[in-house]
């Protein structure tokens, strides 16, 4: 079985076998671009390695040896040869690109002999020893897990002692001494001497890459991006080219369009006389591409032609890595470029206008989760006008954030867990910092450019990011940062403007961003394609107005209880609950009815004929009750009763398990007057609007229904009440009474329930809670471990559990529609806004999702994507030969 492929044997569609880096190296080779040659050890080999208890199987070892011989023939160089040493890079790459996640080793093949050969052959001793010290560093770190810091401090020491500013000041003699010191570090470690045999270096490196697939930062990244851990990684072994071989050499990265604004203009960074990682790691702040143009106008023209070809070929913005060795250009990587949400929508719309892609392709190109970033806050011009920035860096990722500063991933995480808003401030970031970046509002670094690790990751996460703040000095030891002479200790408050790169002292207030024109275009295309409606979960007129602004078709869920939590209303609600008898409830109910009528009136006037679905009171009554002594005393005095009487009543209402207790429609059975009050408010509000000539569509929703007799019982009373009201007003009104489907039992008997319910709306939060038997409020103690151990792939409260909860939903849909074909069915609850879950909802025939206002645009796009993918699948099935 072939486990290794040379670059000229692969193509871009072989990603799952070659990983995306390998497949794209092959594709570039095929396109005739200058790519240093090499081969890809496939993901199949990764699986074989794991099956073989993390040992390279003999068959694979043999294939590696053969492939090396072939590479030696192609390059006319030899492993372990002093005259013409072959050096390679060993680069990991999974099917889905995971920037910075896996590890790369450069200059492999160097040892105490070949380094001398390389120096002689290139007439450049400094260069040869620079390569060797890099190999020792990367190999030690990746293969043996020796801390990067140990190597870095040797380098830093050397520079400090000699008064050097950058790595470039290190002389050949310095580097030789550094290599000596690095080799001592190996000897001091448990691993012993650095392996001199290139073949051994290679086997160890390949094994280390395969093992690194399971390292914790790779796992964190995969979890964050929903990447399956079973796909494995490939390893690329590629002949080295040297950007660090002199003043006519260099290395860079470039995007075919601006990754921040989306502007159609090649954007990149370049470092003269440098190798690979130097650009992205932020060790030196890079120059623009003009530096490359100045160095070699000819190579620059060749570069521009090549990247234009790449974008045309891939039909997407590309992110490329390249190197100039003595003025000769080489490409080392291409992939779809990460971009801000703003750039994503601009590029998608532009590329449709340029005729490069179709509308549907453009819709698939934009990540629904990402576009919510476009709705995120910015600092108002007026706020900023009154401030003087402390300093300015590169605006790497837009957004506006304020919070307290922390200098390590661990302290950022701890502060976040303590409920603080956190800004991570570092010299530069590396994959070890991911966990800290995830919890931060903003990321600030003193070094690095627009393509540094910090910048790329911040953009990918949609976090505000400012990098390369030259006047900001981080002191890790003292846990403080100095900005233009002023010291800010850990925990100081700063504000970061990702749009301008400015940093301000104190907490500035951010405001809602203005609507993006390209986003509007994308959403209008999406609405034309999507087959599900998008409603909003809105409890207040301002939420609803926001949602309408974002394109919502109506309200799928108004949680009336949220209307009672405001201070002035809470007391009225408490009076109602405390009342022991029906007659005691009359007065508070009347007061609440008046308030609710006004609430509903406002929602219906905003809706202008769109559906407004109002759910009757759902939570356990004791959620409204006072709990500590102080509150008890306050409420007792406000309600004009003794504390002991109040305590007695609270004790009566106490429940051992309120989530499964006296709530939802169960309240309607024991306190019918509460739901009757709410329905009265709904109908009266609707009638007022009807009289004024405004169309209204009241949808009344009953929570927590389990059985048909329960539904019949509650509904009969509500209908009687409504009939009274309508008779009294001598008019008629179209209304619907539907149910939340959120109990597993309701799914089982959905066909029965459909005889009485005018619509279904899945409450996926409760349904997930009850199907798993996971208390939503207590999952914190075990769910993280389940995810870490891979027992659960996803948090089922964030992404639908298709196999379990999804199956129940499908059953309920099928049963409901079997009873009544036209039964409207929606989903409200968190999962309604999750793109992956939306795909499944589309498949089982859900009519609408209802999501929080800020998720409306994402949901509109996700619905369009679901429809496009379904059509695509259907067309594939249709053309399959029978
Ligand atoms: P990552 O996935 O972190 O970008 P890469 O495998 O792309 O890791 O390699 C890290 C750096 O080393 C990149 O800048 C890349 O261009 C450079 N590099 C990799 N292989 C070679 C090579 N054969 N010759 C020169 N530079 C290389
Ligand atoms: Mg790379
Ligand atoms: Mg519920």
XYZ file of C-alpha atoms and ligand atoms in Angstrom, residues 615 618 663 740 742 766, ligand 3:
7
model
C -45.153 31.993 25.406
C -42.872 29.120 32.066
C -43.813 25.188 36.131
C -43.511 24.052 22.888
C -39.600 20.175 24.751
C -35.164 21.677 27.713
Mg -38.251 25.563 28.207
